[in-house]
């Protein structure tokens, strides 16, 4: 089948199309209703099917000839550890950990926060929740205590699963003090905090409800998979919106499993038994989908890497892993490739390894910029595939469908819409624009399987954020255009979300934090272009009159505030102190103009600007 035929099939009869895809998985009870709409008008896929994601990802393979195949390979250059888990070993560990959760009173529908570094127990934790129908919410280990507290209050977990520390290049980050602090800040108190003690740091388990992971798991009995409905939730994953309150993207079991499996065939061209490596972190959606769930649902081997593209120990780290485990497809963020390119521009380390297993490089998380694309292409002479997606969808909206038809690559484009996603470019009035014209990227409803069906606990926010801007469409928050050949070019966010090292952050949230500093009267944060990290936040602050504190001290305090409130991952390093900010006559800060000015781009002075002279003042302050 060609891409066009597959796309047509998905559009002409979506229910038949997805019903057929769902048959590739082992359901306890096959779904009879493929697509339904609830009383709020929201679509759900496979709502009445009965299944268990952990069963499909582990037990099914153990029972069907893959028991002794490697399921997960843990490789940790930061701790000098390597360990392989077969499907049987992983299933058994998950079943026993699920038993522990059950002993702690966790059941179907209960939430469990997983705040862990990149160790295999993080995957075990996620799958153990799935096994008993509990809903996991993984919180990226780099987030500071207040971010964790926000998620604790929103998800109200019964239990937090964690580890004693994360190992970064320059330091060990102890998790338990962060958790204790988060629980202190939060209103909700989980019943238990279960800590996996790592040799690099030992947590003091002195609070009520603290438990040692190994000790409690050793007392537990393995449990079987609890059947859930296709529309029951598998997980909540928080992502940055335009305000300080992150959005809890919810993912349903049925649609997720079907989309994950389909994507491994159709996008990544991966067969069972082959080795897939997504170099990301389980704290992000890429980690959920392509470190844990999709490779296992497909019967592949997944590489679980606790390291960085550089400095662990050098720019050859990725190539060492590819050659050691015979990785067929490598997926990472462009920023990681840029870091390698910067350290090793001539690709000397690439030549040191046998990379003959590698067939394709995939990039996502931010646009794969053409210079990085060209460099990769030159070094590898392999297809380098950019594909565009979001936490909200859980999988690619546009991609080069390598398992269906290997389409020519156009640098700067994430190729074509994935079957199931009906992508349109709309102007601000919701009218379709012509080819090659930029606009808002929107997806006609219904969204395909795996996409969010709500924001946890806040259906109105889901509707307001995504469905109400253009009735009948999901608005992605990204802008871009489709060219004459139907190729999609995603050019950047149209809202206050920025992308730093492939990490999605909210400038709105950063502004809320800066505004809490007693010397600050008003502020704005924008994402400025950065050669390595894609974007870096830059703050502008107007000080309150009469403030006599040294400006350098204020700037330092703001950096520290951001590290304490969001975490070091915010990469907040610079503030420009100004007298005024450019605004419209109605008082709205012209952030887009500020960003264009900082990046040295040509810009049109908005006709609504209150006083154009402010732009010169800003230019001088930079
Ligand atoms: N826990 C705690 N802190 C973390 C962390 C984690 N899991 N991840 C990052 N940090 C910290 C870093 O230690 C650093 O702290 P510092 O300011 O004290 O040095 C800070 O957050 C910024 O980290 P990062 O943006 O990752 O920069 P870096 O200079 O340490 O590394 C790269 C640069 C390019 C190597 C790195 O950003 C990278 O590997 N990026 C790929 C990202 C990725 O895979 N994204 C997934 C989305 S698909
Ligand atoms: P996240 O939800 O963290 O995965 O971030 C999603 C956002 O990252 C998208 O809305 C885009 O702004 C950006 N993004 C992800 N992949 C790409 C890509 N291939 N091209 C352009 N932008 C991307």
XYZ file of C-alpha atoms and ligand atoms in Angstrom:
693
model
C 0.000 0.000 0.000
C 1.268 3.499 -0.777
C 1.175 6.340 1.734
C -1.643 7.978 -0.214
C -3.758 4.809 -0.159
C -3.164 4.398 3.575
C -4.076 8.056 4.194
C -7.219 7.711 2.076
C -8.248 4.575 3.950
C -7.825 6.386 7.268
C -9.962 9.295 6.032
C -12.645 7.380 4.143
C -13.468 4.949 6.868
C -11.629 5.704 10.100
C -13.498 3.100 12.105
C -12.642 0.219 9.766
C -9.093 1.513 9.470
C -8.480 1.569 13.230
C -10.462 -1.594 13.896
C -8.063 -3.427 11.603
C -5.034 -1.890 13.353
C -6.435 -2.867 16.760
C -6.525 -6.513 15.693
C -2.718 -6.627 15.811
C -2.984 -6.643 19.615
C -4.164 -9.293 22.059
C -7.333 -7.977 23.755
C -9.121 -9.820 26.535
C -12.361 -8.774 24.824
C -12.194 -7.169 21.400
C -13.759 -3.738 21.152
C -17.173 -3.765 19.510
C -17.519 -0.002 19.362
C -14.503 1.481 17.642
C -15.281 5.185 17.999
C -17.778 6.658 20.413
C -18.689 10.147 21.554
C -19.491 10.839 25.200
C -22.128 13.189 26.633
C -19.620 16.077 26.426
C -19.049 15.469 22.721
C -15.537 14.039 23.268
C -14.423 11.098 21.120
C -13.052 7.874 22.587
C -11.506 4.923 20.787
C -12.163 1.278 21.671
C -14.102 2.273 24.790
C -15.757 -1.105 25.371
C -12.718 -3.298 24.627
C -11.146 -5.129 27.568
C -7.409 -5.271 27.823
C -4.334 -4.563 29.854
C -1.423 -2.586 28.411
C 1.175 -4.386 30.566
C -0.241 -7.720 29.392
C 0.057 -6.687 25.757
C 3.587 -5.342 26.343
C 5.009 -8.194 28.437
C 2.935 -11.299 29.220
C 1.765 -11.702 25.643
C 5.368 -11.881 24.421
C 6.409 -14.244 27.228
C 3.560 -16.559 26.214
C 4.359 -16.278 22.521
C 8.010 -17.167 22.174
C 9.844 -14.068 23.373
C 10.343 -15.015 27.043
C 14.131 -15.182 26.712
C 14.528 -12.274 24.306
C 15.992 -9.056 25.698
C 13.151 -6.665 26.480
C 15.133 -3.852 28.075
C 18.851 -3.097 28.065
C 19.934 -0.675 30.768
C 23.161 1.141 29.958
C 24.385 3.732 32.420
C 27.730 5.348 31.697
C 27.183 7.692 34.651
C 27.234 4.772 37.100
C 29.203 2.336 34.955
C 26.362 -0.207 34.984
C 24.856 -2.418 32.288
C 22.015 -4.879 32.733
C 19.721 -6.758 30.377
C 16.184 -7.849 31.293
C 14.517 -10.552 29.230
C 10.769 -10.330 28.651
C 10.276 -12.986 31.333
C 12.460 -11.152 33.858
C 10.786 -7.842 33.195
C 7.299 -9.396 33.403
C 8.185 -11.054 36.715
C 9.625 -7.891 38.221
C 6.621 -5.874 37.081
C 4.187 -8.475 38.474
C 5.876 -8.412 41.878
C 6.093 -4.614 41.984
C 2.403 -4.520 41.057
C 1.864 -6.831 44.044
C 3.629 -4.297 46.251
C 1.365 -1.509 45.001
C -1.670 -3.657 45.704
C -0.388 -4.328 49.240
C -0.139 -0.564 49.704
C -3.806 -0.249 48.812
C -3.376 0.981 45.245
C -6.138 -0.187 42.932
C -7.765 0.504 39.583
C -8.027 4.211 38.849
C -5.780 5.275 41.750
C -2.917 7.609 40.868
C 0.743 6.892 41.500
C 3.442 9.502 40.949
C 6.699 8.144 39.573
C 9.539 10.600 40.279
C 12.574 8.742 39.107
C 15.825 8.945 37.202
C 16.565 6.818 34.150
C 16.864 3.481 35.924
C 14.932 0.343 34.887
C 12.794 0.581 38.034
C 11.134 3.610 36.422
C 9.844 1.431 33.582
C 8.954 -1.288 36.077
C 6.981 1.277 38.093
C 5.025 2.457 35.051
C 4.221 -1.060 33.882
C 3.335 -2.182 37.424
C 0.726 0.593 37.587
C -0.608 -0.444 34.186
C -0.788 -4.048 35.377
C -3.252 -3.232 38.157
C -5.132 -0.519 36.267
C -3.642 2.296 38.358
C -2.866 5.577 36.597
C 0.773 6.627 36.659
C 2.005 10.151 36.452
C 5.720 10.330 35.803
C 7.347 13.583 36.888
C 10.658 14.427 35.228
C 13.465 14.034 37.783
C 14.871 17.443 36.897
C 11.837 19.325 38.219
C 12.166 21.176 41.515
C 9.967 20.629 44.584
C 7.267 23.254 43.760
C 6.688 21.650 40.329
C 6.347 18.250 41.989
C 3.984 19.765 44.563
C 1.713 21.143 41.814
C 1.456 17.667 40.320
C 0.853 16.037 43.725
C -2.047 18.398 44.372
C -3.520 17.903 40.935
C -3.169 14.120 40.600
C -3.667 13.328 44.318
C -1.553 10.157 44.251
C -1.917 7.417 46.861
C 1.749 6.569 46.524
C 4.946 8.159 45.186
C 7.526 5.798 43.723
C 11.013 7.220 43.648
C 14.719 6.573 43.958
C 17.325 7.974 46.299
C 19.048 10.023 43.604
C 19.625 10.975 40.015
C 23.135 11.095 38.623
C 23.905 14.150 36.520
C 27.222 14.858 34.828
C 28.441 17.252 37.465
C 26.493 16.196 40.551
C 24.312 13.716 42.366
C 20.763 14.986 42.892
C 19.135 13.584 46.019
C 15.424 13.093 45.402
C 14.098 12.461 48.910
C 14.658 16.005 50.263
C 12.875 17.310 47.138
C 9.935 14.959 47.736
C 9.734 15.851 51.436
C 9.748 19.524 50.527
C 7.110 19.021 47.808
C 4.834 17.179 50.231
C 5.296 20.028 52.700
C 4.249 22.567 50.048
C 1.361 20.462 48.733
C -2.047 20.198 50.346
C -2.466 16.551 49.411
C -0.343 13.983 51.274
C 0.304 10.612 49.637
C 0.015 7.617 51.940
C 3.443 6.221 51.085
C 6.724 7.226 49.488
C 8.620 4.169 48.268
C 12.312 4.785 47.602
C 14.672 2.657 45.549
C 18.037 3.120 47.273
C 20.899 3.608 44.839
C 24.533 3.153 45.864
C 25.389 6.749 44.880
C 23.260 8.197 47.730
C 21.076 6.736 50.460
C 17.842 8.438 51.461
C 16.837 8.766 55.056
C 13.415 7.148 55.309
C 12.278 9.015 58.373
C 8.883 10.420 57.409
C 5.639 8.599 58.169
C 4.808 6.298 55.248
C 8.378 6.124 53.898
C 9.303 2.683 52.622
C 12.356 0.968 51.179
C 11.508 -0.313 47.687
C 13.578 -3.506 47.769
C 12.301 -4.504 51.204
C 8.604 -4.037 50.422
C 8.800 -5.585 46.971
C 10.566 -8.651 48.373
C 7.583 -9.268 50.654
C 5.015 -8.908 47.856
C 3.414 -11.638 45.770
C 3.260 -11.279 41.980
C -0.196 -10.337 40.707
C -1.995 -10.965 37.438
C -3.104 -8.255 35.033
C -6.317 -6.440 35.917
C -8.599 -6.064 32.873
C -9.402 -2.436 32.061
C -11.622 -0.798 29.464
C -10.080 0.712 26.365
C -11.184 4.141 27.600
C -9.746 3.714 31.117
C -6.731 5.900 31.749
C -3.212 4.538 31.526
C -1.435 7.704 32.570
C -1.451 11.431 33.203
C 1.537 13.384 31.934
C 1.850 17.037 32.849
C 3.030 19.464 30.220
C 3.601 23.190 30.083
C 0.775 25.391 28.994
C 0.708 29.142 28.939
C 0.220 29.563 32.685
C 2.013 28.380 35.819
C -0.363 25.446 36.203
C 0.770 22.521 34.059
C -1.831 20.612 32.074
C -2.403 16.966 32.966
C -2.656 15.290 29.583
C -4.633 12.075 29.979
C -3.988 8.973 27.924
C -6.475 6.112 27.480
C -5.245 2.513 27.410
C -6.897 1.274 24.208
C -6.150 4.006 21.703
C -2.648 4.385 23.094
C -1.743 0.708 22.630
C -3.139 0.655 19.087
C -1.350 3.847 18.022
C 1.931 2.750 19.608
C 1.871 -0.584 17.817
C 0.850 0.928 14.495
C 3.577 3.570 14.717
C 6.303 0.987 15.253
C 5.310 -0.642 11.966
C 4.255 2.334 9.906
C 6.593 5.126 11.046
C 9.659 3.455 12.547
C 9.679 0.344 10.338
C 10.573 -1.822 13.339
C 9.962 -5.563 13.486
C 9.634 -7.671 16.622
C 13.060 -8.779 17.876
C 14.857 -5.671 16.588
C 16.553 -3.091 18.813
C 15.051 0.390 19.151
C 16.653 3.219 21.052
C 14.990 6.410 22.053
C 17.601 8.543 23.821
C 15.301 10.620 25.979
C 13.950 10.443 29.525
C 10.869 8.685 30.872
C 9.807 12.051 32.286
C 8.863 13.231 28.782
C 6.288 11.890 26.381
C 8.989 10.529 24.068
C 10.181 8.421 26.969
C 6.689 7.137 27.763
C 5.912 6.223 24.180
C 9.232 5.155 22.718
C 11.437 4.063 25.599
C 8.749 2.077 27.373
C 5.448 1.303 25.697
C 5.793 1.142 21.908
C 8.986 -0.948 21.674
C 7.599 -3.459 24.177
C 4.157 -3.626 22.572
C 5.968 -4.426 19.326
C 8.162 -7.149 20.890
C 11.335 -5.152 20.247
C 14.280 -4.621 22.583
C 14.407 -1.139 24.056
C 17.613 0.561 25.182
C 17.303 2.406 28.485
C 20.191 4.864 28.581
C 21.191 6.834 31.646
C 23.652 9.249 30.139
C 24.041 12.240 27.852
C 25.072 12.627 24.233
C 28.330 14.232 25.336
C 30.525 14.044 28.408
C 29.443 10.515 29.360
C 32.275 10.207 28.636
C 32.508 11.832 25.186
C 30.713 12.643 21.939
C 30.973 8.985 20.888
C 28.568 7.778 23.630
C 25.608 7.352 21.271
C 27.666 5.514 18.665
C 29.124 3.186 21.292
C 25.589 2.229 22.370
C 24.378 1.770 18.784
C 27.274 -0.553 17.954
C 27.189 -2.459 21.246
C 23.485 -3.343 21.059
C 23.031 -3.320 17.287
C 20.447 -0.576 17.362
C 18.370 -0.385 14.179
C 16.692 2.979 14.764
C 17.862 5.818 16.993
C 15.460 8.538 18.062
C 16.542 11.667 19.928
C 16.093 15.433 20.103
C 17.950 17.664 17.596
C 19.658 19.386 20.529
C 21.449 16.126 21.325
C 22.725 15.897 17.747
C 23.814 19.543 17.903
C 25.743 18.861 21.127
C 27.563 15.967 19.425
C 28.236 18.052 16.317
C 29.722 20.837 18.433
C 32.110 18.461 20.247
C 32.973 16.368 17.243
C 32.308 18.420 14.102
C 34.281 16.088 11.837
C 32.508 13.011 13.189
C 35.775 11.333 14.254
C 34.016 9.285 16.939
C 31.438 8.072 14.431
C 34.218 6.374 12.492
C 35.411 4.472 15.557
C 32.342 2.257 15.787
C 30.653 -0.376 13.674
C 27.308 1.263 12.986
C 26.198 -1.195 10.312
C 23.028 -2.093 12.263
C 21.765 1.496 12.135
C 19.206 2.113 9.391
C 17.449 5.328 10.378
C 17.882 8.367 12.617
C 14.703 9.973 13.963
C 14.478 13.422 15.524
C 11.655 15.212 17.334
C 10.992 17.502 20.269
C 11.819 20.607 18.233
C 12.326 21.330 14.544
C 15.337 19.562 13.059
C 17.141 22.625 11.728
C 18.538 22.207 8.206
C 22.258 22.662 9.203
C 22.019 19.828 11.740
C 20.094 17.737 9.219
C 22.815 18.305 6.597
C 25.577 17.408 9.045
C 23.860 14.163 10.047
C 23.192 13.317 6.444
C 26.806 13.866 5.526
C 28.129 11.825 8.441
C 25.824 8.859 8.126
C 24.530 8.688 4.580
C 21.377 7.352 6.210
C 17.808 8.647 6.213
C 17.427 11.350 8.860
C 13.768 11.711 9.700
C 12.237 14.709 11.414
C 8.773 14.061 12.815
C 6.473 16.375 14.683
C 4.459 15.556 17.762
C 3.315 16.692 21.168
C 2.644 15.367 24.645
C -1.025 15.814 23.788
C -0.961 13.305 20.911
C 1.574 10.823 22.305
C 2.811 10.037 18.821
C 3.735 11.727 15.574
C 1.242 13.967 13.791
C 3.465 14.238 10.749
C 6.261 11.938 9.724
C 7.943 10.081 6.929
C 6.044 6.808 7.050
C 9.106 4.578 6.647
C 7.176 1.335 7.106
C 4.660 2.236 4.400
C 6.487 4.276 1.799
C 9.948 5.756 2.126
C 9.269 9.289 0.930
C 11.965 11.785 -0.099
C 13.149 13.972 2.770
C 12.884 17.762 2.557
C 15.181 19.472 5.079
C 13.160 21.560 7.521
C 9.959 19.560 6.969
C 8.498 16.826 9.148
C 7.131 15.324 5.880
C 3.447 14.417 5.687
C 0.460 13.921 8.003
C 0.373 10.529 9.683
C -2.774 8.568 8.674
C -5.441 9.408 11.236
C -4.397 13.068 11.534
C -6.343 15.362 9.201
C -3.999 18.367 9.258
C -5.146 21.846 8.132
C -3.532 25.290 8.137
C -5.974 27.941 9.294
C -5.705 31.700 9.537
C -6.691 33.456 12.756
C -10.320 33.502 11.603
C -10.358 29.769 11.086
C -10.215 29.969 7.287
C -8.052 27.500 5.371
C -4.994 29.210 3.843
C -3.400 28.415 0.494
C -0.374 26.139 0.060
C 2.940 27.668 1.234
C 1.152 30.200 3.441
C 1.822 30.140 7.159
C -0.982 29.758 9.647
C -2.145 27.853 12.702
C -1.722 24.107 12.434
C -5.023 22.498 13.353
C -6.295 18.921 13.213
C -9.844 18.146 12.180
C -11.801 16.195 14.782
C -11.985 13.404 15.674
C -8.370 13.016 16.652
C -6.959 9.540 16.057
C -6.281 6.995 18.826
C -3.886 7.907 21.666
C -4.574 11.659 21.647
C -5.703 13.304 24.868
C -9.390 13.169 25.704
C -9.246 15.725 28.504
C -7.026 17.625 30.883
C -7.007 15.712 34.179
C -9.856 16.952 36.324
C -10.620 19.906 34.066
C -12.690 19.191 30.968
C -13.391 22.897 30.539
C -9.701 23.677 30.367
C -9.300 20.946 27.731
C -12.067 22.451 25.656
C -10.875 26.030 26.117
C -7.230 25.237 25.392
C -7.669 23.012 22.377
C -11.176 22.813 20.953
C -12.817 26.206 21.142
C -10.444 28.347 19.048
C -11.541 26.737 15.783
C -14.794 24.752 16.233
C -14.455 21.245 14.802
C -10.671 21.328 15.077
C -7.954 20.651 17.643
C -5.561 23.587 17.727
C -1.963 22.455 18.091
C -0.372 25.676 19.332
C 2.184 25.383 16.530
C 2.366 27.474 13.384
C 3.572 26.403 9.971
C 2.649 25.694 6.383
C 2.033 22.909 3.882
C 3.892 23.154 0.577
C 2.687 22.230 -2.931
C 3.722 18.593 -2.389
C 1.734 18.301 0.823
C 4.854 18.472 3.040
C 4.338 20.076 6.444
C 6.800 22.643 7.814
C 6.348 23.293 11.545
C 7.901 26.671 12.256
C 7.327 27.261 15.976
C 4.798 27.871 18.705
C 2.131 30.501 18.391
C 1.742 30.756 22.182
C 3.927 31.284 25.255
C 5.509 27.857 25.173
C 9.237 27.580 24.473
C 11.477 24.635 23.784
C 14.816 24.432 25.603
C 17.009 21.386 24.846
C 13.869 19.624 23.614
C 12.175 20.388 26.957
C 8.857 22.186 26.785
C 8.617 25.136 29.171
C 6.159 27.938 29.776
C 7.329 31.548 29.612
C 4.040 32.468 31.290
C 5.054 30.392 34.298
C 8.502 32.011 34.342
C 6.876 35.442 34.327
C 4.721 34.456 37.287
C 7.879 33.426 39.160
C 9.840 36.604 38.326
C 6.859 38.692 39.393
C 7.140 37.231 42.907
C 10.517 38.948 43.413
C 9.912 41.956 45.676
C 11.960 44.331 43.481
C 10.103 43.531 40.249
C 7.199 45.687 39.101
C 6.576 44.060 35.722
C 8.231 41.498 33.508
C 8.181 39.498 30.291
C 9.981 36.319 29.295
C 10.671 35.265 25.730
C 12.513 32.363 24.110
C 15.607 33.592 22.285
C 17.267 31.417 19.633
C 20.184 29.370 20.860
C 22.575 27.475 18.649
C 22.822 24.470 20.980
C 19.585 24.347 22.942
C 17.210 25.633 20.269
C 15.832 28.289 22.568
C 16.874 29.820 25.886
C 14.626 31.940 28.082
C 15.435 35.631 28.395
C 13.708 37.794 30.982
C 12.925 41.502 30.898
C 12.144 43.188 34.193
C 11.005 46.648 35.196
C 12.017 47.391 38.786
C 9.732 49.027 41.315
C 10.542 52.669 41.860
C 12.810 53.274 44.809
C 14.504 49.865 44.595
C 18.136 50.357 45.522
C 19.374 46.769 45.390
C 22.274 46.215 43.024
C 20.924 45.059 39.643
C 23.478 42.229 39.448
C 22.149 40.887 42.761
C 18.580 40.999 41.474
C 19.575 39.142 38.311
C 21.380 36.470 40.352
C 18.385 36.125 42.661
C 16.071 35.605 39.679
C 18.304 32.811 38.337
C 18.220 31.108 41.720
C 14.462 31.609 42.029
C 13.917 29.856 38.713
C 16.178 26.945 39.715
C 14.307 26.590 43.027
C 10.822 26.871 41.544
C 11.109 25.054 38.208
C 14.535 23.404 38.261
C 17.893 23.761 36.538
C 16.291 22.473 33.306
C 14.630 25.855 32.881
C 18.101 27.100 31.844
C 17.149 30.582 32.984
C 20.353 32.615 32.995
C 19.703 36.190 31.797
C 17.521 39.132 32.750
C 17.567 42.530 31.061
C 16.520 45.362 33.361
C 14.480 47.922 31.414
C 12.514 51.083 32.095
C 9.528 50.158 29.927
C 8.218 47.214 27.901
C 6.754 47.466 24.389
C 2.980 47.239 24.653
C -0.114 47.677 22.579
C -2.333 50.632 23.377
C -4.572 48.218 25.278
C -1.626 47.216 27.472
C -0.669 43.816 26.010
C 3.095 43.166 26.030
C 4.393 42.644 22.473
C 6.375 39.497 23.190
C 6.657 38.448 19.553
C 8.245 41.781 18.611
C 10.591 41.508 21.601
C 11.695 38.057 20.452
C 12.236 39.213 16.870
C 14.252 42.165 18.103
C 16.433 39.986 20.355
C 17.014 37.444 17.578
C 17.930 40.217 15.134
C 15.072 39.278 12.799
C 13.333 41.778 10.545
C 10.063 42.824 12.097
C 7.160 45.057 11.309
C 6.425 47.560 14.061
C 2.890 46.584 15.125
C 0.365 49.268 14.256
C -1.136 48.852 17.722
C 2.110 49.710 19.537
C 1.753 52.363 22.185
C 5.175 53.972 21.720
C 7.613 52.677 19.049
C 10.525 54.475 20.763
C 10.535 51.740 23.421
C 11.951 49.324 20.858
C 15.079 51.489 20.534
C 15.411 51.614 24.305
C 15.232 47.817 24.474
C 17.779 47.489 21.682
C 20.168 49.620 23.681
C 19.577 47.683 26.892
C 20.488 44.346 25.249
N 17.666 15.844 36.858
C 18.215 16.932 37.442
N 18.787 17.936 36.763
C 18.787 17.830 35.423
C 18.233 16.743 34.742
C 17.648 15.712 35.519
N 17.087 14.642 34.973
N 18.393 16.947 33.415
C 19.048 18.109 33.274
N 19.294 18.639 34.486
C 20.010 19.871 34.788
C 21.421 19.806 34.264
O 22.288 19.171 35.208
C 21.770 21.272 34.087
O 22.067 21.809 35.357
P 23.155 22.987 35.562
O 22.488 24.238 35.028
O 23.327 23.034 37.040
O 24.365 22.591 34.815
C 20.447 21.886 33.661
O 19.432 20.973 34.097
C 20.312 22.107 32.180
O 20.363 20.849 31.551
P 20.405 20.626 29.980
O 19.527 21.592 29.300
O 20.154 19.195 29.728
O 21.856 21.083 29.588
P 23.249 20.398 29.709
O 24.195 21.483 29.388
O 23.413 19.655 30.999
O 23.287 19.315 28.502
C 22.590 18.501 26.302
C 23.096 19.693 27.147
C 22.317 18.937 24.888
C 23.644 17.413 26.333
C 21.307 17.977 26.936
O 20.398 19.033 27.011
C 20.629 16.824 26.257
O 21.002 15.683 26.347
N 19.521 17.112 25.593
C 18.658 16.126 25.012
C 17.333 16.377 25.613
C 16.329 15.314 25.335
O 16.611 14.169 25.132
N 15.086 15.745 25.372
C 14.002 14.838 25.290
C 12.867 15.425 24.549
S 12.590 14.440 23.126
P 6.270 18.187 23.903
O 4.846 18.220 24.247
O 7.186 18.395 25.060
O 6.632 16.948 23.111
O 6.540 19.426 22.948
C 5.755 19.559 21.802
C 6.175 20.762 21.045
O 7.534 20.624 20.630
C 5.399 20.943 19.778
O 4.175 21.595 19.985
C 6.358 21.749 18.935
O 6.334 23.095 19.279
C 7.694 21.161 19.325
N 8.087 20.083 18.395
C 8.153 18.778 18.651
N 8.615 18.104 17.586
C 8.825 19.004 16.610
C 9.282 18.944 15.256
N 9.657 17.802 14.704
N 9.319 20.092 14.545
C 8.966 21.271 15.097
N 8.545 21.399 16.378
C 8.476 20.285 17.123
